[in-house]
Short mmCIF file of C-alpha atoms in Angstrom, two decimals:
data_model
loop_
_atom_site.label_atom_id
_atom_site.label_comp_id
_atom_site.label_asym_id
_atom_site.label_seq_id
_atom_site.Cartn_x
_atom_site.Cartn_y
_atom_site.Cartn_z
CA MET A 1 0.11 -0.10 -0.08
CA LYS A 2 2.86 2.00 0.91
CA GLU A 3 4.00 2.45 -3.23
CA PHE A 4 0.48 2.92 -4.00
CA ALA A 5 0.26 6.00 -1.63
CA TYR A 6 3.65 7.32 -3.49
CA LYS A 7 2.09 7.17 -7.16
CA LEU A 8 -1.13 8.63 -5.86
CA ILE A 9 1.02 11.43 -4.17
CA LYS A 10 3.19 12.01 -7.34
CA GLY A 11 0.38 11.11 -9.66
CA ILE A 12 -0.74 8.03 -11.75
CA ALA A 13 -1.84 7.65 -15.13
CA ARG A 14 -5.70 6.26 -15.15
CA LYS A 15 -3.96 3.13 -17.49
CA ASP A 16 -1.69 2.20 -14.90
CA ILE A 17 -3.56 1.62 -11.75
CA PRO A 18 -3.48 -1.82 -10.24
CA ARG A 19 -7.05 -3.56 -10.57
CA ASP A 20 -6.85 -4.38 -7.04
CA LYS A 21 -6.96 -0.52 -6.30
CA ARG A 22 -9.62 0.97 -8.77
CA ASP A 23 -12.29 0.81 -6.43
CA ILE A 24 -10.35 2.91 -3.85
CA VAL A 25 -9.29 5.08 -6.52
CA ASN A 26 -13.03 5.65 -7.87
CA ASP A 27 -13.97 6.50 -4.05
CA LEU A 28 -11.04 8.84 -3.99
CA ILE A 29 -12.65 10.55 -7.21
CA ALA A 30 -15.98 10.59 -5.55
CA LEU A 31 -14.89 12.06 -2.54
CA LYS A 32 -12.77 14.84 -4.61
CA ILE A 33 -9.99 13.66 -3.33
CA VAL A 34 -7.66 13.17 -6.15
CA SER A 35 -7.89 15.19 -9.31
CA ASP A 36 -9.93 13.38 -12.48
CA GLY A 37 -8.12 13.04 -15.41
CA LYS A 38 -5.86 11.27 -17.15
CA ILE A 39 -3.28 11.78 -14.19
CA ILE A 40 -4.92 10.80 -10.98
CA LYS A 41 -3.09 12.74 -8.43
CA LEU A 42 -3.67 13.33 -4.74
CA LYS A 43 -4.60 17.43 -4.68
CA SER A 44 -2.93 19.40 -2.29
CA LYS A 45 -4.91 20.00 0.97
CA TYR A 46 -4.52 16.21 1.86
CA ARG A 47 -1.96 14.30 3.28
CA ILE A 48 -1.06 10.22 3.22
CA GLY A 49 0.33 8.53 6.04
CA LYS A 50 0.62 6.13 9.29
CA LEU A 51 -1.86 7.12 12.16
CA ASP A 52 -0.64 6.52 15.72
CA ILE A 53 -2.89 7.74 18.46
CA THR A 54 -1.65 7.83 22.10
CA LYS A 55 -3.74 6.88 24.97
CA LYS A 56 -5.32 10.27 25.22
CA GLY A 57 -6.82 9.24 22.07
CA ILE A 58 -4.99 11.99 20.34
CA GLY A 59 -3.83 10.83 17.32
CA PHE A 60 -0.74 12.03 15.25
CA LEU A 61 -0.20 11.59 11.61
CA GLU A 62 3.50 10.56 10.44
CA VAL A 63 2.95 12.12 6.96
CA TRP A 64 4.29 10.47 3.57
CA GLY A 65 5.98 12.12 0.54
CA VAL A 66 6.41 15.53 2.43
CA LYS A 67 8.91 16.67 4.85
CA GLU A 68 6.50 17.97 7.22
CA LYS A 69 6.04 17.66 10.69
CA ASP A 70 3.11 15.09 12.13
CA LEU A 71 0.10 16.30 11.83
CA LEU A 72 -1.89 16.77 15.12
CA ILE A 73 -5.53 14.92 14.92
CA GLU A 74 -7.92 15.94 17.43
CA SER A 75 -10.11 12.68 18.98
CA TRP A 76 -12.99 13.66 17.12
CA ASP A 77 -11.45 13.79 13.94
CA ILE A 78 -10.03 10.62 13.56
CA ASN A 79 -13.76 9.09 12.30
CA GLY A 80 -13.18 5.40 12.95
CA ALA A 81 -9.40 4.92 12.11
CA GLY A 82 -7.34 2.93 14.74
CA LYS A 83 -3.51 2.86 15.65
CA GLY A 84 -1.31 2.03 12.80
CA ASP A 85 -4.22 2.53 10.06
CA ILE A 86 -2.76 4.05 6.62
CA VAL A 87 -5.29 6.80 5.98
CA ILE A 88 -5.89 10.14 4.03
CA ALA A 89 -6.28 13.25 5.88
CA GLN A 90 -7.29 16.51 5.28
CA LYS A 91 -5.06 19.49 6.57
CA LEU A 92 -6.63 22.20 8.50
CA PHE A 93 -5.55 25.55 8.52
CA ASN A 94 -4.49 27.19 11.32
CA LYS A 95 -1.83 29.84 11.51
CA LYS A 96 -1.93 29.88 15.69
CA SER A 97 -1.19 26.35 16.65
CA ARG A 98 0.42 23.33 15.60
CA PRO A 99 -0.51 21.74 12.13
CA LYS A 100 -4.07 20.24 11.99
CA ALA A 101 -5.38 17.27 10.20
CA LYS A 102 -8.57 15.15 10.24
CA VAL A 103 -9.35 12.14 8.84
CA VAL A 104 -11.26 11.64 5.62
CA TYR A 105 -10.43 8.40 4.52
CA ILE A 106 -8.83 5.15 5.33
CA LEU A 107 -7.05 3.22 2.53
CA GLU A 108 -6.08 0.49 4.87
CA LYS A 109 -6.88 -1.21 8.17
CA ALA A 110 -4.22 -1.83 10.41
CA PHE A 111 -5.69 -4.75 12.28
CA SER A 112 -8.54 -6.63 10.78
CA VAL A 113 -10.03 -7.54 14.12
CA THR A 114 -10.82 -5.25 17.16
CA ILE A 115 -11.34 -6.79 20.69
CA ALA A 116 -13.23 -4.39 23.37
CA TYR A 117 -13.81 -5.51 26.74
CA LEU A 118 -16.97 -4.07 28.15
CA THR A 119 -17.38 -4.37 32.19
CA PHE A 120 -21.25 -4.47 33.41
CA GLU A 121 -23.32 -3.16 36.24
CA ILE A 122 -25.89 -5.48 38.07
CA LYS A 123 -29.34 -3.55 38.21
CA ASN A 124 -32.81 -4.60 39.49
CA GLY A 125 -31.06 -8.50 38.70
CA LYS A 126 -30.12 -7.23 35.05
CA LYS A 127 -27.00 -7.11 33.44
CA ILE A 128 -26.18 -3.74 32.05
CA PRO A 129 -23.24 -2.32 29.99
CA ASN A 130 -21.59 0.50 31.98
CA ASP A 131 -22.01 2.79 29.01
CA CYS A 132 -25.78 1.89 28.88
CA SER A 133 -25.89 2.52 32.65
CA LYS A 134 -24.56 6.18 32.30
CA MET A 135 -27.22 6.54 29.65
CA ALA A 136 -30.02 5.15 31.58
CA LYS A 137 -29.65 7.76 34.29
CA ASN A 138 -30.19 10.49 32.12
CA LYS A 139 -32.77 9.13 29.76
CA LYS A 140 -36.04 7.27 31.14
CA ASN A 141 -36.39 4.67 28.20
CA ILE A 142 -33.09 2.68 26.71
CA ILE A 143 -32.72 -0.41 24.68
CA CYS A 144 -29.20 -1.87 25.14
CA ASN A 145 -28.55 -5.13 22.97
CA PHE A 146 -26.12 -7.39 23.92
CA ARG A 147 -25.64 -11.36 23.82
#
């Protein structure tokens, strides 16, 4: 994927796009992330790289193909990406603070399976996940589906 990402950054002829990457390119064209023409090239406000996420949920994009500092990605701008994913991020321009970005497309997931641990509380003889119990305090009717 890294080789294909560098080709997108520099520009790749439409006829040279590998068959297994055509769906990705069509998605990027539909989202207007790449230029549409004989040469497919990533637009200047977008960056490709590998995402790293801290324990606090803040992301940093290690940018490929351009020499610049890592881009800060706030937790609300990660958009479902995980640590180690190869993503396309849109630069957010702000003169006052560190360069920031938000994830707009996930090119490749680092892990195909995600494991999550849930904790439960027992209320009125029923097992309720902690997230649902927090929501139940604020609202009268709540439905939690679990197996």
